[in-house]
Every structure is written in C-alpha cells, then in structure tokens.
PDB file of C-alpha atoms in Angstrom:
ATOM      1  CA  MET A   1     104.005 -20.203  25.290  1.00  0.00           C
ATOM      2  CA  LYS A   2     101.734 -18.522  22.755  1.00  0.00           C
ATOM      3  CA  VAL A   3      98.352 -19.468  21.347  1.00  0.00           C
ATOM      4  CA  TYR A   4      97.900 -17.503  18.145  1.00  0.00           C
ATOM      5  CA  VAL A   5      94.349 -16.443  17.335  1.00  0.00           C
ATOM      6  CA  ILE A   6      94.263 -16.255  13.566  1.00  0.00           C
ATOM      7  CA  THR A   7      91.967 -13.706  11.978  1.00  0.00           C
ATOM      8  CA  HIS A   8      91.542 -11.901   8.662  1.00  0.00           C
ATOM      9  CA  LYS A   9      89.786  -8.880  10.172  1.00  0.00           C
ATOM     10  CA  LYS A  10      89.008  -7.014  13.382  1.00  0.00           C
ATOM     11  CA  PHE A  11      87.044  -9.155  15.832  1.00  0.00           C
ATOM     12  CA  ASP A  12      85.590  -8.997  19.329  1.00  0.00           C
ATOM     13  CA  ASP A  13      88.532 -10.085  21.468  1.00  0.00           C
ATOM     14  CA  ASN A  14      86.828  -9.881  24.852  1.00  0.00           C
ATOM     15  CA  LEU A  15      87.270 -13.630  25.283  1.00  0.00           C
ATOM     16  CA  ILE A  16      91.064 -13.370  25.191  1.00  0.00           C
ATOM     17  CA  LYS A  17      91.577  -9.839  26.503  1.00  0.00           C
ATOM     18  CA  GLY A  18      93.918  -9.766  29.487  1.00  0.00           C
ATOM     19  CA  ASN A  19      95.139 -13.330  28.863  1.00  0.00           C
ATOM     20  CA  ASP A  20      98.737 -12.884  27.784  1.00  0.00           C
ATOM     21  CA  ILE A  21      99.211 -16.336  26.232  1.00  0.00           C
ATOM     22  CA  TYR A  22      96.609 -15.530  23.535  1.00  0.00           C
ATOM     23  CA  GLN A  23      97.874 -13.344  20.687  1.00  0.00           C
ATOM     24  CA  PRO A  24      95.822 -12.199  17.650  1.00  0.00           C
ATOM     25  CA  LEU A  25      97.574 -12.768  14.327  1.00  0.00           C
ATOM     26  CA  LEU A  26      96.260 -11.061  11.190  1.00  0.00           C
ATOM     27  CA  VAL A  27      96.528 -13.109   7.991  1.00  0.00           C
ATOM     28  CA  GLY A  28      96.378 -11.801   4.442  1.00  0.00           C
ATOM     29  CA  ALA A  29      97.943  -8.508   5.527  1.00  0.00           C
ATOM     30  CA  SER A  30      99.682  -8.214   2.147  1.00  0.00           C
ATOM     31  CA  ASN A  31      96.298  -8.520   0.433  1.00  0.00           C
ATOM     32  CA  GLY A  32      94.723  -5.577   2.252  1.00  0.00           C
ATOM     33  CA  ASN A  33      93.313  -7.283   5.345  1.00  0.00           C
ATOM     34  CA  PHE A  34      93.609  -5.108   8.445  1.00  0.00           C
ATOM     35  CA  GLY A  35      93.018  -5.429  12.177  1.00  0.00           C
ATOM     36  CA  GLU A  36      93.839  -3.696  15.449  1.00  0.00           C
ATOM     37  CA  ILE A  37      97.223  -2.187  16.216  1.00  0.00           C
ATOM     38  CA  ASN A  38      98.066  -4.970  18.705  1.00  0.00           C
ATOM     39  CA  TYR A  39      97.656  -7.741  16.121  1.00  0.00           C
ATOM     40  CA  LEU A  40     100.743  -9.431  14.755  1.00  0.00           C
ATOM     41  CA  LYS A  41     100.791  -9.489  10.948  1.00  0.00           C
ATOM     42  CA  ASP A  42     101.676 -12.315   8.603  1.00  0.00           C
ATOM     43  CA  ASN A  43     103.473 -10.046   6.090  1.00  0.00           C
ATOM     44  CA  GLN A  44     106.501  -9.292   8.253  1.00  0.00           C
ATOM     45  CA  GLY A  45     109.704 -11.305   8.148  1.00  0.00           C
ATOM     46  CA  LYS A  46     109.680 -14.497   6.085  1.00  0.00           C
ATOM     47  CA  ASN A  47     106.112 -14.946   4.876  1.00  0.00           C
ATOM     48  CA  ILE A  48     103.608 -16.112   2.271  1.00  0.00           C
ATOM     49  CA  SER A  49     100.974 -13.515   3.162  1.00  0.00           C
ATOM     50  CA  ASN A  50     100.115 -12.867  -0.492  1.00  0.00           C
ATOM     51  CA  LYS A  51      98.991 -16.509  -0.830  1.00  0.00           C
ATOM     52  CA  ASN A  52      96.270 -16.085   1.802  1.00  0.00           C
ATOM     53  CA  HIS A  53      93.447 -16.444  -0.734  1.00  0.00           C
ATOM     54  CA  SER A  54      94.408 -20.099  -1.263  1.00  0.00           C
ATOM     55  CA  PHE A  55      96.337 -20.951   1.919  1.00  0.00           C
ATOM     56  CA  CYS A  56      93.846 -19.344   4.352  1.00  0.00           C
ATOM     57  CA  GLU A  57      95.007 -19.601   7.990  1.00  0.00           C
ATOM     58  CA  LEU A  58      98.121 -21.409   6.794  1.00  0.00           C
ATOM     59  CA  THR A  59      99.789 -18.081   5.972  1.00  0.00           C
ATOM     60  CA  GLY A  60      99.627 -17.394   9.703  1.00  0.00           C
ATOM     61  CA  ILE A  61     100.872 -20.865  10.594  1.00  0.00           C
ATOM     62  CA  TYR A  62     103.761 -20.443   8.135  1.00  0.00           C
ATOM     63  CA  TRP A  63     104.596 -17.072   9.672  1.00  0.00           C
ATOM     64  CA  VAL A  64     104.681 -18.481  13.217  1.00  0.00           C
ATOM     65  CA  TRP A  65     106.886 -21.354  12.035  1.00  0.00           C
ATOM     66  CA  ASN A  66     109.424 -19.029  10.430  1.00  0.00           C
ATOM     67  CA  ASN A  67     109.375 -16.002  12.718  1.00  0.00           C
ATOM     68  CA  GLU A  68     108.402 -16.960  16.272  1.00  0.00           C
ATOM     69  CA  ASP A  69     110.264 -18.913  18.934  1.00  0.00           C
ATOM     70  CA  ASN A  70     108.247 -20.385  21.810  1.00  0.00           C
ATOM     71  CA  ASP A  71     108.454 -23.588  23.787  1.00  0.00           C
ATOM     72  CA  ILE A  72     104.747 -24.280  23.143  1.00  0.00           C
ATOM     73  CA  VAL A  73     102.654 -23.045  20.218  1.00  0.00           C
ATOM     74  CA  GLY A  74      98.903 -23.149  19.699  1.00  0.00           C
ATOM     75  CA  ILE A  75      96.554 -22.213  16.866  1.00  0.00           C
ATOM     76  CA  ASP A  76      93.042 -20.909  17.522  1.00  0.00           C
ATOM     77  CA  HIS A  77      90.769 -18.920  15.220  1.00  0.00           C
ATOM     78  CA  TYR A  78      88.855 -15.738  15.897  1.00  0.00           C
ATOM     79  CA  ARG A  79      85.618 -17.755  15.841  1.00  0.00           C
ATOM     80  CA  ARG A  80      86.951 -21.053  17.227  1.00  0.00           C
ATOM     81  CA  TYR A  81      88.772 -21.706  20.488  1.00  0.00           C
ATOM     82  CA  PHE A  82      89.946 -24.712  22.460  1.00  0.00           C
ATOM     83  CA  VAL A  83      88.008 -24.804  25.739  1.00  0.00           C
ATOM     84  CA  ASN A  84      87.817 -27.112  28.739  1.00  0.00           C
ATOM     85  CA  ASP A  85      84.718 -28.994  29.879  1.00  0.00           C
ATOM     86  CA  SER A  86      83.410 -25.908  31.685  1.00  0.00           C
ATOM     87  CA  GLY A  87      83.619 -23.885  28.463  1.00  0.00           C
ATOM     88  CA  SER A  88      86.580 -21.737  29.538  1.00  0.00           C
ATOM     89  CA  LEU A  89      89.660 -21.064  27.434  1.00  0.00           C
ATOM     90  CA  LEU A  90      92.503 -23.441  28.149  1.00  0.00           C
ATOM     91  CA  SER A  91      94.843 -21.890  30.692  1.00  0.00           C
ATOM     92  CA  LYS A  92      98.625 -21.953  30.577  1.00  0.00           C
ATOM     93  CA  GLU A  93      98.632 -24.481  33.417  1.00  0.00           C
ATOM     94  CA  GLU A  94      96.117 -26.756  31.687  1.00  0.00           C
ATOM     95  CA  ILE A  95      98.126 -26.713  28.474  1.00  0.00           C
ATOM     96  CA  GLU A  96     101.417 -27.412  30.239  1.00  0.00           C
ATOM     97  CA  ASN A  97      99.929 -30.265  32.286  1.00  0.00           C
ATOM     98  CA  ASN A  98      98.413 -31.867  29.190  1.00  0.00           C
ATOM     99  CA  LEU A  99     101.657 -31.683  27.257  1.00  0.00           C
ATOM    100  CA  LYS A 100     103.448 -33.518  30.044  1.00  0.00           C
ATOM    101  CA  LYS A 101     101.268 -36.525  29.219  1.00  0.00           C
ATOM    102  CA  TYR A 102     100.430 -36.030  25.528  1.00  0.00           C
ATOM    103  CA  ASP A 103     102.209 -34.922  22.387  1.00  0.00           C
ATOM    104  CA  ALA A 104      99.446 -32.640  21.166  1.00  0.00           C
ATOM    105  CA  ILE A 105      96.088 -31.087  21.977  1.00  0.00           C
ATOM    106  CA  LEU A 106      93.591 -31.395  19.114  1.00  0.00           C
ATOM    107  CA  PRO A 107      89.905 -30.602  18.470  1.00  0.00           C
ATOM    108  CA  GLN A 108      87.335 -33.227  19.345  1.00  0.00           C
ATOM    109  CA  LYS A 109      86.382 -35.233  16.283  1.00  0.00           C
ATOM    110  CA  ASP A 110      82.854 -34.693  14.986  1.00  0.00           C
ATOM    111  CA  PRO A 111      81.404 -38.145  14.115  1.00  0.00           C
ATOM    112  CA  ASP A 112      78.967 -36.466  11.690  1.00  0.00           C
ATOM    113  CA  ALA A 113      81.530 -34.236   9.974  1.00  0.00           C
ATOM    114  CA  PHE A 114      81.551 -36.261   6.738  1.00  0.00           C
ATOM    115  CA  PHE A 115      77.826 -37.043   6.791  1.00  0.00           C
ATOM    116  CA  GLY A 116      78.265 -40.786   6.525  1.00  0.00           C
ATOM    117  CA  LYS A 117      80.922 -40.644   3.830  1.00  0.00           C
ATOM    118  CA  THR A 118      84.605 -41.407   3.943  1.00  0.00           C
ATOM    119  CA  ALA A 119      87.189 -38.628   4.106  1.00  0.00           C
ATOM    120  CA  ALA A 120      88.061 -39.145   0.440  1.00  0.00           C
ATOM    121  CA  GLN A 121      84.417 -39.191  -0.692  1.00  0.00           C
ATOM    122  CA  TYR A 122      83.555 -36.083   1.269  1.00  0.00           C
ATOM    123  CA  PHE A 123      86.570 -34.181  -0.036  1.00  0.00           C
ATOM    124  CA  GLY A 124      85.670 -35.172  -3.581  1.00  0.00           C
ATOM    125  CA  ASP A 125      82.089 -33.971  -3.169  1.00  0.00           C
ATOM    126  CA  ARG A 126      82.968 -30.585  -1.687  1.00  0.00           C
ATOM    127  CA  HIS A 127      86.251 -29.886  -3.434  1.00  0.00           C
ATOM    128  CA  ASP A 128      87.793 -32.015  -6.190  1.00  0.00           C
ATOM    129  CA  PRO A 129      88.616 -35.745  -6.237  1.00  0.00           C
ATOM    130  CA  LEU A 130      91.496 -35.085  -8.637  1.00  0.00           C
ATOM    131  CA  ILE A 131      93.190 -32.913  -6.002  1.00  0.00           C
ATOM    132  CA  TRP A 132      92.937 -35.831  -3.584  1.00  0.00           C
ATOM    133  CA  THR A 133      94.597 -38.107  -6.147  1.00  0.00           C
ATOM    134  CA  LEU A 134      97.296 -35.561  -6.956  1.00  0.00           C
ATOM    135  CA  CYS A 135      98.023 -35.106  -3.258  1.00  0.00           C
ATOM    136  CA  ARG A 136      98.449 -38.860  -2.904  1.00  0.00           C
ATOM    137  CA  ASP A 137     100.820 -38.912  -5.885  1.00  0.00           C
ATOM    138  CA  ILE A 138     102.974 -36.167  -4.358  1.00  0.00           C
ATOM    139  CA  ILE A 139     103.119 -37.945  -1.002  1.00  0.00           C
ATOM    140  CA  LYS A 140     104.023 -41.195  -2.741  1.00  0.00           C
ATOM    141  CA  GLU A 141     106.896 -39.437  -4.489  1.00  0.00           C
ATOM    142  CA  LYS A 142     108.182 -37.284  -1.620  1.00  0.00           C
ATOM    143  CA  TYR A 143     107.210 -39.293   1.461  1.00  0.00           C
ATOM    144  CA  PRO A 144     106.437 -42.880   0.372  1.00  0.00           C
ATOM    145  CA  GLU A 145     106.455 -44.071   3.977  1.00  0.00           C
ATOM    146  CA  TYR A 146     103.278 -41.994   4.515  1.00  0.00           C
ATOM    147  CA  ILE A 147     101.210 -43.594   1.749  1.00  0.00           C
ATOM    148  CA  VAL A 148      99.771 -46.246   4.068  1.00  0.00           C
ATOM    149  CA  ASP A 149      98.638 -43.500   6.421  1.00  0.00           C
ATOM    150  CA  PHE A 150      97.102 -41.467   3.593  1.00  0.00           C
ATOM    151  CA  ASP A 151      95.160 -44.493   2.383  1.00  0.00           C
ATOM    152  CA  TRP A 152      94.087 -45.293   5.948  1.00  0.00           C
ATOM    153  CA  TYR A 153      92.697 -41.801   6.412  1.00  0.00           C
ATOM    154  CA  SER A 154      90.949 -41.876   3.038  1.00  0.00           C
ATOM    155  CA  TYR A 155      88.532 -44.469   4.457  1.00  0.00           C
ATOM    156  CA  GLN A 156      87.953 -42.803   7.834  1.00  0.00           C
ATOM    157  CA  ASP A 157      84.528 -41.363   8.629  1.00  0.00           C
ATOM    158  CA  ALA A 158      85.824 -38.605  10.958  1.00  0.00           C
ATOM    159  CA  GLY A 159      88.965 -36.582  11.535  1.00  0.00           C
ATOM    160  CA  TYR A 160      90.601 -33.597  13.181  1.00  0.00           C
ATOM    161  CA  SER A 161      89.478 -30.319  11.622  1.00  0.00           C
ATOM    162  CA  TYR A 162      90.074 -26.549  11.563  1.00  0.00           C
ATOM    163  CA  ASN A 163      93.901 -26.659  11.382  1.00  0.00           C
ATOM    164  CA  MET A 164      93.947 -26.209  15.145  1.00  0.00           C
ATOM    165  CA  ILE A 165      96.614 -27.707  17.412  1.00  0.00           C
ATOM    166  CA  ILE A 166      98.595 -26.989  20.562  1.00  0.00           C
ATOM    167  CA  ALA A 167     101.971 -28.688  20.989  1.00  0.00           C
ATOM    168  CA  LYS A 168     105.631 -28.055  21.575  1.00  0.00           C
ATOM    169  CA  GLN A 169     106.947 -25.829  18.811  1.00  0.00           C
ATOM    170  CA  GLN A 170     109.651 -28.325  17.921  1.00  0.00           C
ATOM    171  CA  LEU A 171     106.969 -30.886  17.040  1.00  0.00           C
ATOM    172  CA  ILE A 172     104.843 -28.385  15.119  1.00  0.00           C
ATOM    173  CA  ASN A 173     107.902 -27.232  13.172  1.00  0.00           C
ATOM    174  CA  LYS A 174     108.500 -30.826  12.109  1.00  0.00           C
ATOM    175  CA  TYR A 175     104.903 -31.089  10.923  1.00  0.00           C
ATOM    176  CA  ASN A 176     105.051 -27.764   9.068  1.00  0.00           C
ATOM    177  CA  SER A 177     108.186 -28.786   7.191  1.00  0.00           C
ATOM    178  CA  TRP A 178     106.378 -31.889   5.911  1.00  0.00           C
ATOM    179  CA  LEU A 179     103.081 -30.111   5.257  1.00  0.00           C
ATOM    180  CA  PHE A 180     104.320 -27.100   3.313  1.00  0.00           C
ATOM    181  CA  ASN A 181     106.613 -29.210   1.188  1.00  0.00           C
ATOM    182  CA  ILE A 182     103.499 -31.033  -0.044  1.00  0.00           C
ATOM    183  CA  LEU A 183     101.303 -27.930  -0.366  1.00  0.00           C
ATOM    184  CA  PHE A 184     103.868 -25.900  -2.315  1.00  0.00           C
ATOM    185  CA  GLU A 185     104.186 -28.790  -4.777  1.00  0.00           C
ATOM    186  CA  LEU A 186     100.397 -28.884  -5.182  1.00  0.00           C
ATOM    187  CA  ASP A 187     100.353 -25.130  -5.667  1.00  0.00           C
ATOM    188  CA  LYS A 188     102.845 -25.461  -8.549  1.00  0.00           C
ATOM    189  CA  LYS A 189     100.749 -28.077 -10.332  1.00  0.00           C
ATOM    190  CA  VAL A 190      97.209 -26.686  -9.978  1.00  0.00           C
ATOM    191  CA  ASN A 191      95.673 -23.528 -11.415  1.00  0.00           C
ATOM    192  CA  LEU A 192      93.156 -22.560  -8.738  1.00  0.00           C
ATOM    193  CA  LYS A 193      91.643 -19.885 -10.981  1.00  0.00           C
ATOM    194  CA  ASN A 194      89.587 -22.669 -12.543  1.00  0.00           C
ATOM    195  CA  TYR A 195      87.708 -23.113  -9.257  1.00  0.00           C
ATOM    196  CA  THR A 196      84.939 -21.189  -7.572  1.00  0.00           C
ATOM    197  CA  LYS A 197      85.961 -18.592  -4.988  1.00  0.00           C
ATOM    198  CA  TYR A 198      85.129 -21.071  -2.220  1.00  0.00           C
ATOM    199  CA  ASN A 199      87.383 -23.778  -3.646  1.00  0.00           C
ATOM    200  CA  GLN A 200      90.217 -21.374  -4.363  1.00  0.00           C
ATOM    201  CA  ARG A 201      90.832 -21.808  -0.631  1.00  0.00           C
ATOM    202  CA  MET A 202      91.892 -25.331  -1.571  1.00  0.00           C
ATOM    203  CA  TRP A 203      95.174 -25.660   0.332  1.00  0.00           C
ATOM    204  CA  GLY A 204      93.478 -24.756   3.598  1.00  0.00           C
ATOM    205  CA  PHE A 205      91.030 -27.604   2.995  1.00  0.00           C
ATOM    206  CA  VAL A 206      93.782 -30.042   2.023  1.00  0.00           C
ATOM    207  CA  SER A 207      95.830 -29.272   5.118  1.00  0.00           C
ATOM    208  CA  GLU A 208      92.876 -30.045   7.396  1.00  0.00           C
ATOM    209  CA  ARG A 209      93.080 -33.595   6.056  1.00  0.00           C
ATOM    210  CA  LEU A 210      96.841 -33.926   6.038  1.00  0.00           C
ATOM    211  CA  ILE A 211      97.227 -33.292   9.752  1.00  0.00           C
ATOM    212  CA  ASN A 212      95.375 -36.573  10.306  1.00  0.00           C
ATOM    213  CA  VAL A 213      97.805 -38.402   8.027  1.00  0.00           C
ATOM    214  CA  TRP A 214     100.856 -36.988   9.786  1.00  0.00           C
ATOM    215  CA  ILE A 215      99.578 -37.676  13.307  1.00  0.00           C
ATOM    216  CA  HIS A 216      98.701 -41.254  12.397  1.00  0.00           C
ATOM    217  CA  HIS A 217     102.129 -41.878  10.904  1.00  0.00           C
ATOM    218  CA  GLN A 218     103.927 -40.328  13.864  1.00  0.00           C
ATOM    219  CA  LYS A 219     101.792 -42.390  16.286  1.00  0.00           C
ATOM    220  CA  LEU A 220     101.321 -39.353  18.503  1.00  0.00           C
ATOM    221  CA  ALA A 221      99.584 -39.471  21.861  1.00  0.00           C
ATOM    222  CA  VAL A 222      96.882 -36.820  21.627  1.00  0.00           C
ATOM    223  CA  VAL A 223      94.164 -35.419  23.860  1.00  0.00           C
ATOM    224  CA  GLU A 224      91.011 -33.931  22.378  1.00  0.00           C
ATOM    225  CA  TYR A 225      89.279 -30.798  23.646  1.00  0.00           C
ATOM    226  CA  PRO A 226      85.974 -29.194  22.653  1.00  0.00           C
ATOM    227  CA  ILE A 227      85.921 -26.217  20.320  1.00  0.00           C
ATOM    228  CA  LYS A 228      83.910 -23.151  21.267  1.00  0.00           C
ATOM    229  CA  PHE A 229      82.334 -21.441  18.264  1.00  0.00           C
ATOM    230  CA  ILE A 230      81.734 -17.703  18.315  1.00  0.00           C
ATOM    231  CA  GLY A 231      78.826 -16.443  16.193  1.00  0.00           C
ATOM    232  CA  LYS A 232      76.305 -18.291  14.054  1.00  0.00           C
ATOM    233  CA  GLN A 233      77.058 -21.898  13.116  1.00  0.00           C
ATOM    234  CA  LYS A 234      74.642 -22.473  10.226  1.00  0.00           C
ATOM    235  CA  LYS A 235      73.113 -25.463  12.020  1.00  0.00           C
ATOM    236  CA  VAL A 236      70.088 -25.525   9.717  1.00  0.00           C
ATOM    237  CA  LYS A 237      72.296 -25.784   6.640  1.00  0.00           C
ATOM    238  CA  LYS A 238      74.257 -28.651   8.186  1.00  0.00           C
ATOM    239  CA  LEU A 239      70.997 -30.463   8.975  1.00  0.00           C
ATOM    240  CA  ILE A 240      69.740 -30.024   5.420  1.00  0.00           C
ATOM    241  CA  ARG A 241      72.994 -31.416   4.027  1.00  0.00           C
ATOM    242  CA  LYS A 242      72.779 -34.394   6.330  1.00  0.00           C
ATOM    243  CA  ILE A 243      69.195 -35.198   5.317  1.00  0.00           C
ATOM    244  CA  ILE A 244      69.429 -34.566   1.589  1.00  0.00           C
ATOM    245  CA  GLY A 245      72.961 -35.811   1.151  1.00  0.00           C
ATOM    246  CA  ASN A 246      73.844 -34.185  -2.163  1.00  0.00           C
ATOM    247  CA  TYR A 247      72.490 -30.743  -1.226  1.00  0.00           C
ATOM    248  CA  TRP A 248      75.957 -29.198  -1.023  1.00  0.00           C
ATOM    249  CA  LYS A 249      77.208 -30.749  -4.225  1.00  0.00           C
ATOM    250  CA  LYS A 250      74.169 -29.602  -6.208  1.00  0.00           C
ATOM    251  CA  THR A 251      74.191 -26.024  -4.942  1.00  0.00           C
ATOM    252  CA  HIS A 252      77.966 -25.435  -4.693  1.00  0.00           C
ATOM    253  CA  PRO A 253      79.742 -26.154  -8.007  1.00  0.00           C
ATOM    254  CA  ILE A 254      83.428 -26.967  -7.757  1.00  0.00           C
ATOM    255  CA  PHE A 255      84.555 -25.137 -10.889  1.00  0.00           C
ATOM    256  CA  LYS A 256      83.821 -21.773 -12.439  1.00  0.00           C
ATOM    257  CA  GLU A 257      84.058 -23.633 -15.754  1.00  0.00           C
ATOM    258  CA  GLN A 258      84.413 -27.353 -16.236  1.00  0.00           C
ATOM    259  CA  THR A 259      88.063 -27.231 -17.270  1.00  0.00           C
ATOM    260  CA  TYR A 260      91.428 -28.153 -15.832  1.00  0.00           C
ATOM    261  CA  GLU A 261      93.458 -26.124 -18.330  1.00  0.00           C
ATOM    262  CA  LYS A 262      96.093 -23.704 -17.044  1.00  0.00           C
TER     263      LYS A 262
END
C-alpha cells in the first residue's frame, strides 16, 4: 500500500514523516521542479512529466499508473490529506478496513463548491464551456455508454474534487486507462496557449469532473472522508465569490486573447 503525496516543490512533511505508507512524489520534474532527495520523481520510467503545466497532478497519477505496483494506491496532495473524524491521517488499518466494505475512498463533497450552479455552468464560468462540449463529444465517440453519466453529472450541484482517491490499484488502473484516453484526445484538439496561465492547467480541471462521471457509471460503493487543508484557504475570496456570484468570472478572464485559433 502507498499513498502518494503529490507536490511540485519542497514542503513541510512533518505530517507524514515516519509513516511509511505515505510517499512524496514530485511532479513536473522534467520542467525544473525540485524537491527533497527522498521524493519520487515523475520523470523516471514511462512518464508525461513535461506536460505538467497542463496536466498538473495528473503527471504524478500517470507515473504511478505506469511505474508502481501496489495492492492499494492513494493520492493526496502536499496541502490536502484524507483524514478521519479526529483529524488524523488515515492509517493503513483504516484504509484496509474501508476497502473491505467499499470500492473507493473519496473526499467529502462540498455542497457549496459550485456556488449554486450546476457542474457544467460552473466549469463554463471558470474555464471554458466549449471544452465541456468537446469533452462530451469525445466521450460520445469513444465511450458512448458513458454519455448518460456525463449528462447526469452536468446537472449536479456538487461533486468529488481534488483528483484524490484511495482504492485498489487494479480499479484505479482501469479508471486511468479511461481517463487518459479522453484527456490525450482533448490535448490533441485544443491549443492551450490561447488561455490564461491559470486555465492552461485545463486537463487537471477536466479530470476533477470526469472522476464523477466514471464512478457514477461504474456504480461504485464509496465512502467519503474529510480533507485536511494545510496553509491558507482563501476563505474570504470564496465568500466574496458566493455573495457576488460573477466575481470570479469578471476578474479572471479565460483567454489571453479572445481567439480559438491554433
């Protein structure tokens, strides 16, 4: 069993120090990111480390899929961790006991995550509605049996976030095969240079949505756990967005220039 703590830089690892199931994994190593000597790196073996600017933590997830072999795999982030009700990291025993009863451990859904909008509306506001449509088209072509699930999720007002999961590796491998097949097709069709730096991280944002589609289609039994955030959470900004509604859209343009040309 390994829970990989994905990071793009050195971080305070006191929370996981001495706990041998938690392993830091540096992403974007091919792009100059660096960490401590004990970190695994996403640019060894089969990898897409050089795509980290647009795939974010997914370059680490891809690396684990193609280079590691464990019975159980988990994904945490250097600022976000699965914890139990007492606020402690999930132990090996807790994880094993949960996976005897459930298919996967996932983050608790935030009922206010989309600020009263649907998943599709919220993605369109913060990212690009045309990407949402293109993603649907690709799923319809490659995995038509998933289109009902995609449309179902489009109208949901909450979902699983952060690309965090703990499950048997065999199950996660099945998900990754489906996920990356869709994302690589998107990456071929879209020139992300047209977007702001924030939205050039597009495939990380898309994948946060797609995990909901896949889980719904697979009819998985899941258990939700709280996420512990390390550092500042920008609570004031979230409150402003909730009150004003269009605050984010007005102050965070989607494109560098209003063009879709390659």
